Short mmCIF file of N, CA and C in Angstrom, two decimals:
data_model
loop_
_atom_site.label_atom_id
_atom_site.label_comp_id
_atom_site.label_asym_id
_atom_site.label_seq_id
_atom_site.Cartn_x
_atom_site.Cartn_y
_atom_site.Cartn_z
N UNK A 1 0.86 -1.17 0.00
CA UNK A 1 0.00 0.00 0.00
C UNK A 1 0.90 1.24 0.00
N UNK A 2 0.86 2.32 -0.83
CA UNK A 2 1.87 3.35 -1.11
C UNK A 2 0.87 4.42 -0.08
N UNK A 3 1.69 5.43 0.78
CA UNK A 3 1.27 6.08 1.60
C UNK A 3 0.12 6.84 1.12
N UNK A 4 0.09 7.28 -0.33
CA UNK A 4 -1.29 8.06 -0.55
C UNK A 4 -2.57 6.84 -0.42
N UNK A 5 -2.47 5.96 -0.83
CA UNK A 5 -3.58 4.79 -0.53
C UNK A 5 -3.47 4.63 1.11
N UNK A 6 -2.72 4.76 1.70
CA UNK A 6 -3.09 4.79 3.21
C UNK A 6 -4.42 5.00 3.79
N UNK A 7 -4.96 4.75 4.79
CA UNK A 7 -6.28 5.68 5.66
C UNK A 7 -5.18 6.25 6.48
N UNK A 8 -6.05 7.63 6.72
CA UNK A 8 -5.37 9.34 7.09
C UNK A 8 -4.38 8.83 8.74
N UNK A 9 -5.38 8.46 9.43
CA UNK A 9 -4.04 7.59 10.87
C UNK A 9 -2.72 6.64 10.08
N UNK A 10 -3.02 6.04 9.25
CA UNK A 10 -1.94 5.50 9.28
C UNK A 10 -0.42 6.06 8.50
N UNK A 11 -1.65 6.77 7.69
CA UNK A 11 -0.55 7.70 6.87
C UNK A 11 0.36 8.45 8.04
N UNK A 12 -0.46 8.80 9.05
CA UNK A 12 0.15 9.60 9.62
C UNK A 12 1.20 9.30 10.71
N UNK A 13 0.76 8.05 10.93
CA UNK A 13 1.93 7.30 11.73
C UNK A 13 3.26 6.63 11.16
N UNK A 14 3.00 6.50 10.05
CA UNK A 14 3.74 6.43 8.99
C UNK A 14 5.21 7.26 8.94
N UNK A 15 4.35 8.24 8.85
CA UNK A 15 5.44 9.75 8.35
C UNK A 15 5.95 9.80 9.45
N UNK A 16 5.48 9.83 10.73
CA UNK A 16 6.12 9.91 12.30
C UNK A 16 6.94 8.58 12.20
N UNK A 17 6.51 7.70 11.99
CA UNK A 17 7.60 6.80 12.16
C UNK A 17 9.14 6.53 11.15
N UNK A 18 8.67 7.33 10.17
CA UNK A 18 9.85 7.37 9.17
C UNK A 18 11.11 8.61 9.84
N UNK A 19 10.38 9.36 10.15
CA UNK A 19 11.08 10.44 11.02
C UNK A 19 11.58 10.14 12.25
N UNK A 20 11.12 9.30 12.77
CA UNK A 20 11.53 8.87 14.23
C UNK A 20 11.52 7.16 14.15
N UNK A 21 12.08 6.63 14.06
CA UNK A 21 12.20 5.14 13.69
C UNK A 21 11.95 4.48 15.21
N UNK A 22 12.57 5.09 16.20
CA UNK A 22 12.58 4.23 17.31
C UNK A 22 11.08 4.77 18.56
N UNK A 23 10.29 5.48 17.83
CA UNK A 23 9.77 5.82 18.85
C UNK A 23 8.23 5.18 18.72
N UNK A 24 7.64 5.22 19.87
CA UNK A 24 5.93 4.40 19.70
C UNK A 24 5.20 5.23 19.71
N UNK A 25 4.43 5.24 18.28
CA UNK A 25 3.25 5.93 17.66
C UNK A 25 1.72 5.32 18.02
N UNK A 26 2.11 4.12 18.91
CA UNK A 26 0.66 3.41 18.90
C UNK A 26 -0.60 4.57 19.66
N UNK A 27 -0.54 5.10 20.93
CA UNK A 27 -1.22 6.21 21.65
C UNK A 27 -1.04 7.14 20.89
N UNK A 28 -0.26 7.77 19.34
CA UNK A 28 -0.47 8.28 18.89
C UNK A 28 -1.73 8.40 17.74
N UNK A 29 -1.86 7.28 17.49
CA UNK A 29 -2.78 6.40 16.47
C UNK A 29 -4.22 5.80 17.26
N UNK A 30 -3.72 5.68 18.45
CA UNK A 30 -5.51 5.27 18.85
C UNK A 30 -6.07 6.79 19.54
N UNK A 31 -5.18 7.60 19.60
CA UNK A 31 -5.79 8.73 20.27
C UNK A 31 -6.52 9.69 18.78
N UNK A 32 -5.70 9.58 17.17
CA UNK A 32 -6.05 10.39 16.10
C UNK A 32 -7.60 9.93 15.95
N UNK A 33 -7.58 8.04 15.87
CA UNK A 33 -8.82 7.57 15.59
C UNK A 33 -9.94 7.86 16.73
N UNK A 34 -9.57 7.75 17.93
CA UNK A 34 -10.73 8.62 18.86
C UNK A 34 -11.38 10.16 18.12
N UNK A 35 -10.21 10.71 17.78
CA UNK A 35 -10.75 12.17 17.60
C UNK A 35 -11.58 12.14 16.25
N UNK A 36 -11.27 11.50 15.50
CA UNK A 36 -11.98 11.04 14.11
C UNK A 36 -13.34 11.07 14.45
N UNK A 37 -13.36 9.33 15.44
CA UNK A 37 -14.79 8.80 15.57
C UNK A 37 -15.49 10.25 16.22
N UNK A 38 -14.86 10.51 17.25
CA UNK A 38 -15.95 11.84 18.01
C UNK A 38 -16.20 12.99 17.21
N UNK A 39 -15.43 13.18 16.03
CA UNK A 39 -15.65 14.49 15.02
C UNK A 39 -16.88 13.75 14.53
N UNK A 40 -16.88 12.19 13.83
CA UNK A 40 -17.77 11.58 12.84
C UNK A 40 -18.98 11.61 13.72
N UNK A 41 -19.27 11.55 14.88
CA UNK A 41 -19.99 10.77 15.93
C UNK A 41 -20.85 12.57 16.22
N UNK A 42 -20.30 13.17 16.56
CA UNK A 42 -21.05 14.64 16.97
C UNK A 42 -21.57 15.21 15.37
N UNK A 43 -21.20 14.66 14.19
CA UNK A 43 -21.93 15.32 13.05
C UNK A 43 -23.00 14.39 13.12
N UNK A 44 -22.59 13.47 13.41
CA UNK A 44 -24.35 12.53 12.68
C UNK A 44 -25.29 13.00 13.75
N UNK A 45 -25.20 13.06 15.35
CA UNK A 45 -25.81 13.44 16.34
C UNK A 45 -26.38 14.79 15.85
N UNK A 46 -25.43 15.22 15.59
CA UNK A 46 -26.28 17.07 15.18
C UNK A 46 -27.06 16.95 14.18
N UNK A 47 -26.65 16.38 13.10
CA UNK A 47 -27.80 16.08 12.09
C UNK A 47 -28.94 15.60 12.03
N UNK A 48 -28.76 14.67 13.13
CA UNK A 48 -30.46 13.92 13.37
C UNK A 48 -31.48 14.69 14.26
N UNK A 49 -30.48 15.72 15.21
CA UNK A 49 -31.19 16.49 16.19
C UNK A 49 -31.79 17.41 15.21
N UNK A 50 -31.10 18.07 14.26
CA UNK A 50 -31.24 19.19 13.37
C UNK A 50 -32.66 18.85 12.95
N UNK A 51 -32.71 18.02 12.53
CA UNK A 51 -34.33 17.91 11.77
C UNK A 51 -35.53 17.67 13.01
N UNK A 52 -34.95 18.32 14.25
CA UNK A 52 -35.99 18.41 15.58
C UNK A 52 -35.46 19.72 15.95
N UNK A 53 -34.87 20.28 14.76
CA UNK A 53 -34.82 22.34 15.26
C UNK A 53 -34.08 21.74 17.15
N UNK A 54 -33.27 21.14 17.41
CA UNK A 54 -32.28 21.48 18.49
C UNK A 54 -30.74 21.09 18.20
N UNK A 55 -29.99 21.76 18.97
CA UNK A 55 -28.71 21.35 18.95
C UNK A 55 -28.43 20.32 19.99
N UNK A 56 -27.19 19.83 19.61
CA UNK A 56 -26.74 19.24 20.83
C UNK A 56 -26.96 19.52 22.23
N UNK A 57 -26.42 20.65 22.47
CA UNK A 57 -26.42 21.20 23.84
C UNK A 57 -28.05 21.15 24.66
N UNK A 58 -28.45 21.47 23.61
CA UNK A 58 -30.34 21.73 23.79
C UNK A 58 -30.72 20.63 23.82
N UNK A 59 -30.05 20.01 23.44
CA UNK A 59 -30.83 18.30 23.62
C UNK A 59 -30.65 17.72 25.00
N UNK A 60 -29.41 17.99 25.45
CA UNK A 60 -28.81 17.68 26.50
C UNK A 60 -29.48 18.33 27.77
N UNK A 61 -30.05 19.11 27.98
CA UNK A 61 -30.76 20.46 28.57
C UNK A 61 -31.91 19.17 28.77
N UNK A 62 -32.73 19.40 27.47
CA UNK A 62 -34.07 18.52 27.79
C UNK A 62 -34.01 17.30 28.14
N UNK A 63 -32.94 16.46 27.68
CA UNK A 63 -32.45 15.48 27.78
C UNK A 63 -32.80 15.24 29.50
N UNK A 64 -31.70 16.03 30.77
CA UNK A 64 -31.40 15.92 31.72
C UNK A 64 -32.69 16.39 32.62
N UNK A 65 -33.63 17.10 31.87
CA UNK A 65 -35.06 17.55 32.41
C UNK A 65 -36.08 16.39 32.50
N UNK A 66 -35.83 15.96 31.30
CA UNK A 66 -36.95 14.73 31.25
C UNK A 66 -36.47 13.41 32.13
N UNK A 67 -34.93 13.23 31.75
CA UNK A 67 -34.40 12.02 33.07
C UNK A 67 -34.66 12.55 34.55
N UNK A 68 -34.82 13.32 34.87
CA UNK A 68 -35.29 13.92 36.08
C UNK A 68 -36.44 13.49 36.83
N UNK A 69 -37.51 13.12 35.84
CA UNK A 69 -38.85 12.41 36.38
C UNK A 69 -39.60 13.51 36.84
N UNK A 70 -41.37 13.23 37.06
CA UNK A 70 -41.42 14.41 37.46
C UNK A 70 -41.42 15.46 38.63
N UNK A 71 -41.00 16.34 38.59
CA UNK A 71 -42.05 17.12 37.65
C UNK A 71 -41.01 18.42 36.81
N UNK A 72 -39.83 16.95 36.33
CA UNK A 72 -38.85 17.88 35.06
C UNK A 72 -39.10 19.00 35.34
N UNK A 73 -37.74 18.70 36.78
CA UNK A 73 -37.72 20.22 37.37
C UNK A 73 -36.59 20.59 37.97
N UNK A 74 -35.57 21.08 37.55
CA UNK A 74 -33.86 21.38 38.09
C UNK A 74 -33.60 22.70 37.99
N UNK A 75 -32.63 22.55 39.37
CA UNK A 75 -32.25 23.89 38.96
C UNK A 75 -30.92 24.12 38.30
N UNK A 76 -30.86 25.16 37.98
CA UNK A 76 -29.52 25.68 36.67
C UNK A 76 -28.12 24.87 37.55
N UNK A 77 -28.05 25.10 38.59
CA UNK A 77 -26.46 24.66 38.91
C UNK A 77 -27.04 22.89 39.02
N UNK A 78 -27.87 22.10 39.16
CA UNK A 78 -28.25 21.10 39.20
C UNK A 78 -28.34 20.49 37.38
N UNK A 79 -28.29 21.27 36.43
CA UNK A 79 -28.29 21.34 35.52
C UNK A 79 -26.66 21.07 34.92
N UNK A 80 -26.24 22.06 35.54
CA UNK A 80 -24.92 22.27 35.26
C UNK A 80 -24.09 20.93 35.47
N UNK A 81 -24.17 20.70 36.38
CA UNK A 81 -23.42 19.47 37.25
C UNK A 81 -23.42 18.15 36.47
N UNK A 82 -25.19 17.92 36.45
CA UNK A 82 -25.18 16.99 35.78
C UNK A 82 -24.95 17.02 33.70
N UNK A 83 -24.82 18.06 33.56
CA UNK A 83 -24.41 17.97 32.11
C UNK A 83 -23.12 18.17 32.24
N UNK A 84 -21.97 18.62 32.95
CA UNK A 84 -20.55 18.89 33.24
C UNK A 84 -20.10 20.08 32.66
N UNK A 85 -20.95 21.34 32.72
CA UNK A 85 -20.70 21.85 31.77
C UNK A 85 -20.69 23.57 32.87
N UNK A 86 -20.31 24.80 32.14
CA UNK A 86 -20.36 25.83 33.31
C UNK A 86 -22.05 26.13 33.54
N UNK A 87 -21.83 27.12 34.30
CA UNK A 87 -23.07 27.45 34.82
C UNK A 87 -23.81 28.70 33.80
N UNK A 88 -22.74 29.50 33.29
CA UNK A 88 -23.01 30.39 31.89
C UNK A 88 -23.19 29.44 31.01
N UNK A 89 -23.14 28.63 30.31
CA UNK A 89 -23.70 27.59 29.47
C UNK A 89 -24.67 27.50 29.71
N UNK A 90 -24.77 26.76 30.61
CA UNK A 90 -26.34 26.58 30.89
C UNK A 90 -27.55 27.73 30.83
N UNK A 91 -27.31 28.68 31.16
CA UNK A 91 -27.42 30.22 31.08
C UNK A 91 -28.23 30.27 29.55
N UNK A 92 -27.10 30.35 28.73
CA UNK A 92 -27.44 31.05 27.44
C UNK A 92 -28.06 29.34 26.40
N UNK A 93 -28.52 28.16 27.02
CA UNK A 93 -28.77 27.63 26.42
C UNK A 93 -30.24 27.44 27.30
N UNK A 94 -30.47 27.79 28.31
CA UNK A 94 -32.02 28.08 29.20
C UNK A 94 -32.62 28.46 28.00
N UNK A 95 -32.20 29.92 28.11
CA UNK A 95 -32.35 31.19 27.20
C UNK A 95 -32.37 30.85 25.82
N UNK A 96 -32.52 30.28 25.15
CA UNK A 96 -32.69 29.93 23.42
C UNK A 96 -33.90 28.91 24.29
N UNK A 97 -33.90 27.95 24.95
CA UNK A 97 -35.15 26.70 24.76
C UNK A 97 -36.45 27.65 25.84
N UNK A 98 -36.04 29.29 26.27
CA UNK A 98 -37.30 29.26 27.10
C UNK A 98 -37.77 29.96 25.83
N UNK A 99 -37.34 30.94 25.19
CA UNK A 99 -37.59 31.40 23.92
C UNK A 99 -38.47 30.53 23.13
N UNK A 100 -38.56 29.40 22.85
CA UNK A 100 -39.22 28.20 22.17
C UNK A 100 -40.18 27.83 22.89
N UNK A 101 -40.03 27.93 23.81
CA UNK A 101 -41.34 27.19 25.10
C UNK A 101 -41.00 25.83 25.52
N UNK A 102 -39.78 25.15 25.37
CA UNK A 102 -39.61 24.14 25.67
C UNK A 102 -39.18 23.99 27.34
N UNK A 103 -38.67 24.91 27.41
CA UNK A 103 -38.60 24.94 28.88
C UNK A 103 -39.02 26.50 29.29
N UNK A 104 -39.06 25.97 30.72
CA UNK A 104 -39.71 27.13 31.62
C UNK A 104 -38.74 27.82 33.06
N UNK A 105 -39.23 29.07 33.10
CA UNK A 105 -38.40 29.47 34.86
C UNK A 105 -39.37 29.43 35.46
N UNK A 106 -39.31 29.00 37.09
CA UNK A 106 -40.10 29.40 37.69
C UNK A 106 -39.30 30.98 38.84
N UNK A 107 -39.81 31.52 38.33
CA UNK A 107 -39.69 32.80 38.66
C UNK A 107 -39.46 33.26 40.17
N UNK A 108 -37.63 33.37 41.00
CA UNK A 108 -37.48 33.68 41.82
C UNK A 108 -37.25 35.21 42.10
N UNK A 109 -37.93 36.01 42.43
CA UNK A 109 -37.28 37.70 42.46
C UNK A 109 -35.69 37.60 43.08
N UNK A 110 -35.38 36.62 44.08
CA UNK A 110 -34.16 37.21 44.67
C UNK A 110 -33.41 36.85 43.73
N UNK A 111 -33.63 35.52 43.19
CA UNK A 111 -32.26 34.95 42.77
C UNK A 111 -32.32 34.12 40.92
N UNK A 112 -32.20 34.82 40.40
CA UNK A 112 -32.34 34.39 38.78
C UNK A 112 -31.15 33.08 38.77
N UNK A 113 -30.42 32.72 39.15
CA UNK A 113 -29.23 31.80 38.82
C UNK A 113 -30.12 30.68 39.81
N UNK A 114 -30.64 30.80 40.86
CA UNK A 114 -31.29 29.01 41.37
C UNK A 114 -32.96 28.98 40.85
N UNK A 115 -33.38 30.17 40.10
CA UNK A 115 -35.06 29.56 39.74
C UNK A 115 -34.73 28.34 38.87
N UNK A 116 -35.80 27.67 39.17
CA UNK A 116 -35.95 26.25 38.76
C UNK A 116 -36.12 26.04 36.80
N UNK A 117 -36.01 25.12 36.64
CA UNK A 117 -36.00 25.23 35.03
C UNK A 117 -36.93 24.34 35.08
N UNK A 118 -37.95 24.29 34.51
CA UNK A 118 -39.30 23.39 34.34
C UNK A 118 -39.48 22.92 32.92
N UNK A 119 -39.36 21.49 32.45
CA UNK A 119 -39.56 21.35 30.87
C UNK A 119 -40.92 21.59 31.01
N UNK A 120 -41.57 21.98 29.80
CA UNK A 120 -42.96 21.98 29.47
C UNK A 120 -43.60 20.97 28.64
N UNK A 121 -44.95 20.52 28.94
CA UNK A 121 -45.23 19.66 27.91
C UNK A 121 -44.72 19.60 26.38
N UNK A 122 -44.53 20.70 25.99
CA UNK A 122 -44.25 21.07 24.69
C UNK A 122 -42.61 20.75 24.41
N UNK A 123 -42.01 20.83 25.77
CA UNK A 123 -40.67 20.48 25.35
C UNK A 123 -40.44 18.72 25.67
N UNK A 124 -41.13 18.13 26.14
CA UNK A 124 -41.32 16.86 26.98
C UNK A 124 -41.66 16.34 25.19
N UNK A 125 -42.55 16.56 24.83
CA UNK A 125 -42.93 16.26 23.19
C UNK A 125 -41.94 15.90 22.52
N UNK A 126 -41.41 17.45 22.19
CA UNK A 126 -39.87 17.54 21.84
C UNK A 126 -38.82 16.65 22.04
N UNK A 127 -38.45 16.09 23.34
CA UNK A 127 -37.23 15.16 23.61
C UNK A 127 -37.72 13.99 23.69
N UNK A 128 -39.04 13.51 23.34
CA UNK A 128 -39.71 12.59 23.32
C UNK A 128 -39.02 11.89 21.98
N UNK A 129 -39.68 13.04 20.92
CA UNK A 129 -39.22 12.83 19.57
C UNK A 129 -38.20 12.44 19.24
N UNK A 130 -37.17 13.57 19.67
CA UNK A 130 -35.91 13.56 19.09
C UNK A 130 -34.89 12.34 20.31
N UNK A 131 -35.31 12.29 20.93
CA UNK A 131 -34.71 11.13 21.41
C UNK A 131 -34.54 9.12 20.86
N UNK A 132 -35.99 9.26 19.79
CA UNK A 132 -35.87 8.03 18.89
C UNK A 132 -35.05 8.39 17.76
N UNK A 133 -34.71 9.77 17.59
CA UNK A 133 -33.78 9.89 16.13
C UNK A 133 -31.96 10.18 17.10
N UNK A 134 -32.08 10.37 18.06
CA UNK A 134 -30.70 10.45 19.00
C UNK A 134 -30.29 8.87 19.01
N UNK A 135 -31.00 8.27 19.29
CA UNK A 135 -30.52 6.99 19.85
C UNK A 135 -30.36 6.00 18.34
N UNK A 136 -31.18 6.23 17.36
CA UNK A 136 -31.05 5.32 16.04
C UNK A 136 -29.61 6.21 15.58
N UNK A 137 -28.63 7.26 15.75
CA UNK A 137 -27.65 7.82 14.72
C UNK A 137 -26.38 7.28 16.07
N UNK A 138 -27.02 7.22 17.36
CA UNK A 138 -25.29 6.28 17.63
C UNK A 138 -25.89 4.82 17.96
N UNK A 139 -26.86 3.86 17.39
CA UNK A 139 -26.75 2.29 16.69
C UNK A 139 -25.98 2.27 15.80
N UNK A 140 -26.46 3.52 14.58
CA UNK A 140 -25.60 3.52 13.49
C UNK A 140 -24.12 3.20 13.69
N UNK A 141 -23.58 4.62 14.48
CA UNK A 141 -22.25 4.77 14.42
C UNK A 141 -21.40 3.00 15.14
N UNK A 142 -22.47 2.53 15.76
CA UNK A 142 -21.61 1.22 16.38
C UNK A 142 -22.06 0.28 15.47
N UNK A 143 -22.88 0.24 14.51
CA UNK A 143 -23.16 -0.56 13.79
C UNK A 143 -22.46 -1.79 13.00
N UNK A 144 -21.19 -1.45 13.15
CA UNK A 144 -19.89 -2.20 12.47
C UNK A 144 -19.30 -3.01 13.30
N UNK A 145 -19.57 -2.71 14.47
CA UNK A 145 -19.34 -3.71 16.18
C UNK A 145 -20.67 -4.82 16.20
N UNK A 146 -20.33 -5.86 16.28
CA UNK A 146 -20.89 -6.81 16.97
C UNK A 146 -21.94 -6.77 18.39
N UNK A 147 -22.75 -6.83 18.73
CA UNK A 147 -22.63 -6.79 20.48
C UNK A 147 -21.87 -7.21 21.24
N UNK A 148 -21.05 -8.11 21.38
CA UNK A 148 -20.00 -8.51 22.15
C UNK A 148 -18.76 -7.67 21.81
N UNK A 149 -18.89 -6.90 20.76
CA UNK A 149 -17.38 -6.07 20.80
C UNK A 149 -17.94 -4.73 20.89
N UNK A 150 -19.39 -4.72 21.22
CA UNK A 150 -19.79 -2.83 22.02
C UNK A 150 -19.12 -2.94 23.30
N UNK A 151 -19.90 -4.61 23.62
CA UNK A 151 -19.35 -4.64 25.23
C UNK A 151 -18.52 -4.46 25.79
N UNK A 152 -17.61 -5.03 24.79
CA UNK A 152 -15.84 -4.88 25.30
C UNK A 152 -14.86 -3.43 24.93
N UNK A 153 -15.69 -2.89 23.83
CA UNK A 153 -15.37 -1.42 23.95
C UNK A 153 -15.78 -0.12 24.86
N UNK A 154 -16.92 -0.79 25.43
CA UNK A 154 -17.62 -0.08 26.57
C UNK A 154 -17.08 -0.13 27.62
N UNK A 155 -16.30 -1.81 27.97
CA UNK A 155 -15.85 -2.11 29.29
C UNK A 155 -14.42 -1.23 29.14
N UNK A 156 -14.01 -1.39 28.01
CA UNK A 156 -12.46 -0.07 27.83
C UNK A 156 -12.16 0.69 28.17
N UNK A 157 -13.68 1.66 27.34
CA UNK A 157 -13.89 3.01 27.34
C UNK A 157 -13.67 3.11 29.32
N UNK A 158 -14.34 2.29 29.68
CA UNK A 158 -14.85 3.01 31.00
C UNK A 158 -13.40 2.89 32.04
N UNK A 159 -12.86 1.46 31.78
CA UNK A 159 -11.33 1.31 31.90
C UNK A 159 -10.34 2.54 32.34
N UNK A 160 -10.49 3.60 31.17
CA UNK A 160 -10.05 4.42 30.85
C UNK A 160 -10.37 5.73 31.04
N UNK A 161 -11.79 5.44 31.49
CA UNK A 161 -12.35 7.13 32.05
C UNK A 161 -12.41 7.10 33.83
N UNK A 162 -12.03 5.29 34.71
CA UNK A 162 -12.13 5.73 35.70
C UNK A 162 -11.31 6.07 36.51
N UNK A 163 -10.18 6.66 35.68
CA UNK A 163 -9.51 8.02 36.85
C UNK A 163 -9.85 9.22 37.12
N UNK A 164 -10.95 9.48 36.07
CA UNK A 164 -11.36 11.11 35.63
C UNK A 164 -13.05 10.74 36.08
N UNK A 165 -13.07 10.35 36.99
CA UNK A 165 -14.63 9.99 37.86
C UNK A 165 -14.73 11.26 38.48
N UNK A 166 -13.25 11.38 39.48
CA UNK A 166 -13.51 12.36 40.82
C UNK A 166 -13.23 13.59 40.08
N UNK A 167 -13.13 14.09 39.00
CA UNK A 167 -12.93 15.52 37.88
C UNK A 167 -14.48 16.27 37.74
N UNK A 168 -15.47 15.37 38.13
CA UNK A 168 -17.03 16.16 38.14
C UNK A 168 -17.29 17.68 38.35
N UNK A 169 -16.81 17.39 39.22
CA UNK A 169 -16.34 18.72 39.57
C UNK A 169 -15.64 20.14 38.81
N UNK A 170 -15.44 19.58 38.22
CA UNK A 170 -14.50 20.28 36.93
C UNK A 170 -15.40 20.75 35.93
N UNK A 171 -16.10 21.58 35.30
CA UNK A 171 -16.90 21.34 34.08
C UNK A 171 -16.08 21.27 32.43
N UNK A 172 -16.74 20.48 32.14
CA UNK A 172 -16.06 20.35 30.58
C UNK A 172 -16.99 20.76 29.77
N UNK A 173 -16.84 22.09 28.88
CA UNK A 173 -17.91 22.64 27.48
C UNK A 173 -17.52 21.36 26.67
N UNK A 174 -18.77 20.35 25.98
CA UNK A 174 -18.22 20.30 24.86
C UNK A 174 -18.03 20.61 23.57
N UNK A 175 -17.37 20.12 22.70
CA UNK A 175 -16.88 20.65 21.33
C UNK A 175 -17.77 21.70 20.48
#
């Protein structure tokens, strides 16, 4: 296989390894293909949300309202926490879904940052929907896995995320 017929990781480990003969590219190469899958993995997600008029983030919002039970009702830093994300995020993404009516404040005079965020039927609809087109675009993306090799990529993944358990605390925007 001549390097232009390569796929783009290997090409690229390639060239690193021609340049550096003695050194290990492997964590270089499973970390490119992570970033791949999660670039490939957040377009198809946005695309399927897209045709339910929300973004990611907004999905995630209703998402964490409706897992709530009822009476899909959190407040913003309870919001925050559980999406990992800042508390201004959460903020300016309230603010686009109360605009829509999908969610609601319940209206504190002292304190605008703990009134409660209330989904509304209308947004409950909403993540109703778009939650059968969320969940059919990552079957897709694992679609090429077996069930027994989700499992064992799941048991990995998690392998690998449980040092960064006690980081909750931390908020991460994502991409």
């Amino acid at each position: 296989m001549t390097m232009s017929n390569q796929e783009p990781v290997e090409r690229l480990v390639a060239e690193w390894q021609s340049e550096h003969p003695g050194l290990d590219f492997g964590p270089m190469a499973l970390f490119a293909r992570s970033n791949r899958f999660v670039s490939l993995a957040r377009r198809k997600l946005e695309t399927a949300l897209a045709e339910h008029e929300l973004t990611v983030g907004e999905f995630d919002v209703l998402s964490a309202l409706r897992r709530a039970g009822e009476p899909f009702t959190l407040k913003p830093s309870e919001l925050a926490d559980r999406l990992m994300v800042t508390r201004a995020g959460i903020t300016a993404r309230v603010d686009r879904l109360e605009e829509r009516g999908v969610v609601a404040r319940r209206r504190d005079p002292n304190d605008r940052r703990s009134e409660p965020i209330v989904l509304t039927d209308e947004g409950r609809r909403a993540v109703n929907d778009a939650l059968v087109a969320f969940l059919a675009a990552e079957a897709e993306l694992f679609a090429e896995l077996t069930p027994t090799e989700q499992t064992a990529l799941d048991t990995l993944l998690r392998r690998l995320l449980a040092p960064t358990t006690h980081l909750r605390s931390q908020a991460l925007e994502p991409g």
